[in-house]
């Protein structure tokens, strides 16, 4: 039983959206349920059917990164004071969704009951977004777990620290400040997984993308020291300004 937000109800019909690869289920009495972009499940099925191990000590399976739409969000003011004028559900994160499956005993399996402090203790992977010329425009780190992970780049580039009388001291695993919005165009992302301290010395290893198909955390003393493992990619994707330009599966 899939219980990650799925209600206990009979599903009368299902369809996979041909462009976004969303799994849409029509339930009996509980409305329409949508699982965003199941491309990673197809990639896992293809990998498990071949010679690739999907749960090895350093396994990685990625899926294609769908086009990201560069749009701006606004919120209407309330009738008597600034607030939500109408009720609406949660919107999917804005940006480029990077979905992958990571394996290894050094990664913890996902637990829906994790607190914010638990998530800050997860080993962090480093994500480097590159433009068409190969220049790094954004670097950020996010904690990952064993299994399927989805990390979203919010389409902002690296910025600079503002003027201050104090010296700006930034930890090695702390994200740079955000800067300008990224322009529409061709991009790619390079992923460096956290190393297994028991199996290697933390040196990064470059892997190619030939076989793949594919908000700031505070620091705590008990968080693991950043170590680098395999570096994968770059995985290409596109940032669009107009959603009508998303390529159709037809």
Tab-separated table of C-alpha atoms in Angstrom:
chain	number	residue	atom	x	y	z
A	1	UNK	CA	0.000	0.000	0.000
A	2	UNK	CA	1.315	3.428	-0.985
A	3	UNK	CA	0.593	5.658	2.004
A	4	UNK	CA	2.614	8.803	1.226
A	5	UNK	CA	-0.418	11.096	1.157
A	6	UNK	CA	-2.577	8.587	-0.676
A	7	UNK	CA	-5.995	8.208	0.998
A	8	UNK	CA	-7.467	4.808	1.776
A	9	UNK	CA	-9.969	4.635	-1.058
A	10	UNK	CA	-10.673	2.593	-4.153
A	11	UNK	CA	-9.082	3.922	-7.353
A	12	UNK	CA	-11.561	3.704	-10.221
A	13	UNK	CA	-9.249	4.870	-13.025
A	14	UNK	CA	-5.591	5.788	-13.588
A	15	UNK	CA	-3.723	7.598	-16.339
A	16	UNK	CA	-0.122	8.768	-16.923
A	17	UNK	CA	0.162	12.269	-18.334
A	18	UNK	CA	2.068	12.020	-21.646
A	19	UNK	CA	4.071	15.246	-21.164
A	20	UNK	CA	4.707	15.590	-17.424
A	21	UNK	CA	4.681	11.838	-16.630
A	22	UNK	CA	2.427	12.447	-13.624
A	23	UNK	CA	0.436	9.470	-12.382
A	24	UNK	CA	-3.184	10.580	-11.951
A	25	UNK	CA	-5.669	8.438	-10.046
A	26	UNK	CA	-9.396	8.993	-9.756
A	27	UNK	CA	-10.605	7.744	-6.366
A	28	UNK	CA	-14.119	6.881	-5.257
A	29	UNK	CA	-15.155	9.715	-2.951
A	30	UNK	CA	-11.684	11.187	-2.251
A	31	UNK	CA	-11.100	13.272	-5.356
A	32	UNK	CA	-8.206	13.141	-7.811
A	33	UNK	CA	-4.765	12.089	-6.564
A	34	UNK	CA	-1.559	12.980	-8.468
A	35	UNK	CA	1.963	11.580	-8.058
A	36	UNK	CA	4.330	14.033	-9.756
A	37	UNK	CA	6.652	12.693	-12.479
A	38	UNK	CA	7.109	8.927	-12.110
A	39	UNK	CA	10.022	8.853	-14.589
A	40	UNK	CA	12.354	7.689	-11.800
A	41	UNK	CA	10.241	4.552	-11.331
A	42	UNK	CA	10.709	3.707	-15.006
A	43	UNK	CA	14.449	4.297	-14.694
A	44	UNK	CA	14.608	2.011	-11.663
A	45	UNK	CA	12.669	-0.695	-13.498
A	46	UNK	CA	15.076	-0.492	-16.430
A	47	UNK	CA	18.121	-0.570	-14.142
A	48	UNK	CA	16.904	-3.497	-12.043
A	49	UNK	CA	16.132	-5.466	-15.203
A	50	UNK	CA	19.732	-5.159	-16.424
A	51	UNK	CA	23.136	-5.613	-14.867
A	52	UNK	CA	23.037	-2.430	-12.778
A	53	UNK	CA	22.670	-2.845	-9.008
A	54	UNK	CA	20.217	-0.293	-7.622
A	55	UNK	CA	21.013	-0.776	-3.939
A	56	UNK	CA	24.767	-1.207	-3.898
A	57	UNK	CA	27.198	0.680	-1.659
A	58	UNK	CA	27.523	3.554	-4.164
A	59	UNK	CA	24.619	2.972	-6.557
A	60	UNK	CA	22.928	5.842	-8.376
A	61	UNK	CA	19.999	5.856	-10.786
A	62	UNK	CA	18.766	9.134	-12.234
A	63	UNK	CA	15.895	10.178	-14.468
A	64	UNK	CA	15.483	12.919	-17.055
A	65	UNK	CA	15.064	16.377	-15.542
A	66	UNK	CA	11.851	17.914	-16.920
A	67	UNK	CA	11.891	21.485	-18.276
A	68	UNK	CA	11.657	24.097	-15.531
A	69	UNK	CA	9.268	27.028	-15.974
A	70	UNK	CA	10.641	30.402	-14.838
A	71	UNK	CA	7.638	32.186	-13.379
A	72	UNK	CA	6.989	34.590	-10.534
A	73	UNK	CA	4.449	33.910	-7.801
A	74	UNK	CA	2.252	36.536	-6.161
A	75	UNK	CA	-0.346	36.416	-3.412
A	76	UNK	CA	-3.504	38.563	-3.448
A	77	UNK	CA	-4.245	40.627	-0.383
A	78	UNK	CA	-7.168	39.714	1.864
A	79	UNK	CA	-10.404	41.647	2.069
A	80	UNK	CA	-9.533	43.425	5.333
A	81	UNK	CA	-5.839	42.669	5.888
A	82	UNK	CA	-2.954	41.096	3.879
A	83	UNK	CA	-3.435	37.332	4.024
A	84	UNK	CA	-4.686	34.457	1.886
A	85	UNK	CA	-7.764	35.735	0.095
A	86	UNK	CA	-8.906	32.262	-0.942
A	87	UNK	CA	-8.133	28.768	0.228
A	88	UNK	CA	-5.829	26.791	-1.997
A	89	UNK	CA	-3.745	23.677	-1.624
A	90	UNK	CA	0.026	23.412	-1.626
A	91	UNK	CA	1.759	24.155	-4.921
A	92	UNK	CA	4.670	22.051	-6.137
A	93	UNK	CA	8.067	23.713	-5.589
A	94	UNK	CA	9.084	26.173	-8.277
A	95	UNK	CA	12.241	25.291	-10.188
A	96	UNK	CA	14.091	22.361	-11.722
A	97	UNK	CA	13.202	19.056	-10.050
A	98	UNK	CA	16.228	16.741	-9.820
A	99	UNK	CA	15.074	13.188	-9.038
A	100	UNK	CA	17.395	10.260	-8.382
A	101	UNK	CA	17.767	7.027	-6.424
A	102	UNK	CA	20.800	6.683	-4.137
A	103	UNK	CA	21.960	3.498	-2.439
A	104	UNK	CA	24.423	2.645	0.274
A	105	UNK	CA	24.431	1.526	3.893
A	106	UNK	CA	25.881	4.895	4.924
A	107	UNK	CA	22.581	6.536	3.902
A	108	UNK	CA	19.558	6.291	6.158
A	109	UNK	CA	16.242	4.978	4.785
A	110	UNK	CA	13.491	7.555	4.534
A	111	UNK	CA	11.349	8.084	7.607
A	112	UNK	CA	8.193	10.257	7.255
A	113	UNK	CA	8.413	11.092	10.972
A	114	UNK	CA	11.746	12.874	10.666
A	115	UNK	CA	11.907	16.232	12.396
A	116	UNK	CA	13.695	19.277	11.000
A	117	UNK	CA	16.665	18.485	13.248
A	118	UNK	CA	16.793	14.913	11.919
A	119	UNK	CA	16.876	16.177	8.339
A	120	UNK	CA	19.769	18.527	9.122
A	121	UNK	CA	21.850	15.547	10.249
A	122	UNK	CA	21.491	13.701	6.928
A	123	UNK	CA	24.633	13.339	4.788
A	124	UNK	CA	24.664	16.123	2.231
A	125	UNK	CA	25.111	15.884	-1.515
A	126	UNK	CA	26.545	18.825	-3.438
A	127	UNK	CA	24.707	20.114	-6.511
A	128	UNK	CA	26.471	22.330	-9.055
A	129	UNK	CA	24.317	23.950	-11.746
A	130	UNK	CA	26.186	24.817	-14.943
A	131	UNK	CA	25.165	27.015	-17.869
A	132	UNK	CA	25.632	26.139	-21.543
A	133	UNK	CA	29.299	27.229	-21.456
A	134	UNK	CA	30.045	25.039	-18.443
A	135	UNK	CA	30.256	27.876	-15.917
A	136	UNK	CA	28.952	27.110	-12.433
A	137	UNK	CA	26.026	29.441	-11.733
A	138	UNK	CA	24.744	27.906	-8.518
A	139	UNK	CA	26.139	25.594	-5.828
A	140	UNK	CA	24.020	24.211	-3.009
A	141	UNK	CA	23.909	21.195	-0.705
A	142	UNK	CA	20.966	19.139	0.460
A	143	UNK	CA	20.649	16.171	2.792
A	144	UNK	CA	19.774	12.928	1.038
A	145	UNK	CA	18.560	9.519	2.185
A	146	UNK	CA	18.633	5.995	0.837
A	147	UNK	CA	16.066	5.529	-1.899
A	148	UNK	CA	14.333	8.089	-4.103
A	149	UNK	CA	15.278	11.736	-3.548
A	150	UNK	CA	13.877	14.851	-5.211
A	151	UNK	CA	15.837	18.094	-4.915
A	152	UNK	CA	14.644	21.349	-6.487
A	153	UNK	CA	16.870	24.151	-7.762
A	154	UNK	CA	14.874	27.358	-7.298
A	155	UNK	CA	16.365	28.979	-10.457
A	156	UNK	CA	18.464	31.509	-8.556
A	157	UNK	CA	22.181	31.970	-9.187
A	158	UNK	CA	24.943	32.356	-6.635
A	159	UNK	CA	25.151	35.797	-5.091
A	160	UNK	CA	27.598	37.694	-2.912
A	161	UNK	CA	27.584	38.611	0.753
A	162	UNK	CA	26.358	42.092	1.546
A	163	UNK	CA	28.607	44.702	3.170
A	164	UNK	CA	29.203	44.100	6.849
A	165	UNK	CA	31.522	45.289	9.592
A	166	UNK	CA	32.107	41.672	10.549
A	167	UNK	CA	34.170	39.156	8.622
A	168	UNK	CA	31.962	36.815	6.606
A	169	UNK	CA	32.840	33.315	7.734
A	170	UNK	CA	31.181	30.557	5.732
A	171	UNK	CA	31.411	26.867	6.552
A	172	UNK	CA	32.493	24.465	3.840
A	173	UNK	CA	29.036	22.889	3.591
A	174	UNK	CA	27.100	26.171	3.819
A	175	UNK	CA	25.347	27.415	0.683
A	176	UNK	CA	26.429	30.703	-0.917
A	177	UNK	CA	23.871	33.523	-0.770
A	178	UNK	CA	21.309	33.660	-3.569
A	179	UNK	CA	21.732	36.165	-6.348
A	180	UNK	CA	19.945	37.041	-9.573
A	181	UNK	CA	17.319	34.917	-11.245
A	182	UNK	CA	18.673	32.542	-13.901
A	183	UNK	CA	17.720	33.372	-17.478
A	184	UNK	CA	15.887	30.866	-19.693
A	185	UNK	CA	18.244	28.565	-21.542
A	186	UNK	CA	20.135	25.279	-21.442
A	187	UNK	CA	21.586	24.131	-18.134
A	188	UNK	CA	22.973	20.995	-16.518
A	189	UNK	CA	23.611	19.786	-12.989
A	190	UNK	CA	26.538	17.898	-11.514
A	191	UNK	CA	25.919	15.859	-8.356
A	192	UNK	CA	28.539	14.862	-5.790
A	193	UNK	CA	27.209	12.216	-3.421
A	194	UNK	CA	28.316	11.995	0.229
A	195	UNK	CA	31.113	9.479	0.705
A	196	UNK	CA	30.908	6.267	2.675
A	197	UNK	CA	33.523	6.922	5.374
A	198	UNK	CA	33.930	3.174	5.975
A	199	UNK	CA	34.766	2.286	2.368
A	200	UNK	CA	36.930	5.166	1.079
A	201	UNK	CA	38.945	8.162	2.098
A	202	UNK	CA	36.455	10.761	0.873
A	203	UNK	CA	38.109	11.502	-2.462
A	204	UNK	CA	35.742	12.395	-5.283
A	205	UNK	CA	35.477	10.147	-8.343
A	206	UNK	CA	34.302	11.458	-11.685
A	207	UNK	CA	31.622	9.431	-13.486
A	208	UNK	CA	30.171	10.225	-16.904
A	209	UNK	CA	26.526	10.548	-17.878
A	210	UNK	CA	26.702	8.008	-20.712
A	211	UNK	CA	24.640	5.327	-18.973
A	212	UNK	CA	22.103	7.576	-17.284
A	213	UNK	CA	18.688	8.385	-18.736
A	214	UNK	CA	17.759	10.551	-17.042
A	215	UNK	CA	15.249	26.497	2.084
A	216	UNK	CA	18.729	27.107	3.746
A	217	UNK	CA	19.457	24.742	6.636
A	218	UNK	CA	21.062	25.862	9.875
A	219	UNK	CA	24.220	24.129	11.077
A	220	UNK	CA	24.448	22.064	14.237
A	221	UNK	CA	27.451	20.685	16.068
A	222	UNK	CA	26.300	17.094	15.715
A	223	UNK	CA	25.954	17.344	11.931
A	224	UNK	CA	28.347	15.118	10.001
A	225	UNK	CA	31.440	16.684	8.485
A	226	UNK	CA	31.123	17.098	4.704
A	227	UNK	CA	32.893	14.396	2.707
A	228	UNK	CA	32.825	13.890	-1.036
A	229	UNK	CA	32.052	10.679	-2.852
A	230	UNK	CA	31.175	10.031	-6.476
A	231	UNK	CA	30.611	12.961	-8.803
A	232	UNK	CA	27.994	12.260	-11.465
A	233	UNK	CA	26.791	14.134	-14.488
A	234	UNK	CA	26.363	16.650	-15.828
A	235	UNK	CA	22.654	15.954	-16.398
A	236	UNK	CA	21.085	18.413	-18.889
A	237	UNK	CA	17.791	20.268	-18.577
A	238	UNK	CA	16.086	23.388	-19.910
A	239	UNK	CA	14.695	26.503	-18.222
A	240	UNK	CA	11.753	27.985	-20.132
A	241	UNK	CA	9.971	31.317	-19.792
A	242	UNK	CA	6.765	30.122	-21.475
A	243	UNK	CA	5.061	26.863	-20.381
A	244	UNK	CA	3.550	26.539	-23.858
A	245	UNK	CA	7.032	25.734	-25.163
A	246	UNK	CA	7.341	22.528	-23.140
A	247	UNK	CA	8.022	19.774	-25.719
A	248	UNK	CA	5.133	17.385	-26.138
A	249	UNK	CA	5.499	13.613	-26.022
A	250	UNK	CA	3.489	13.501	-29.237
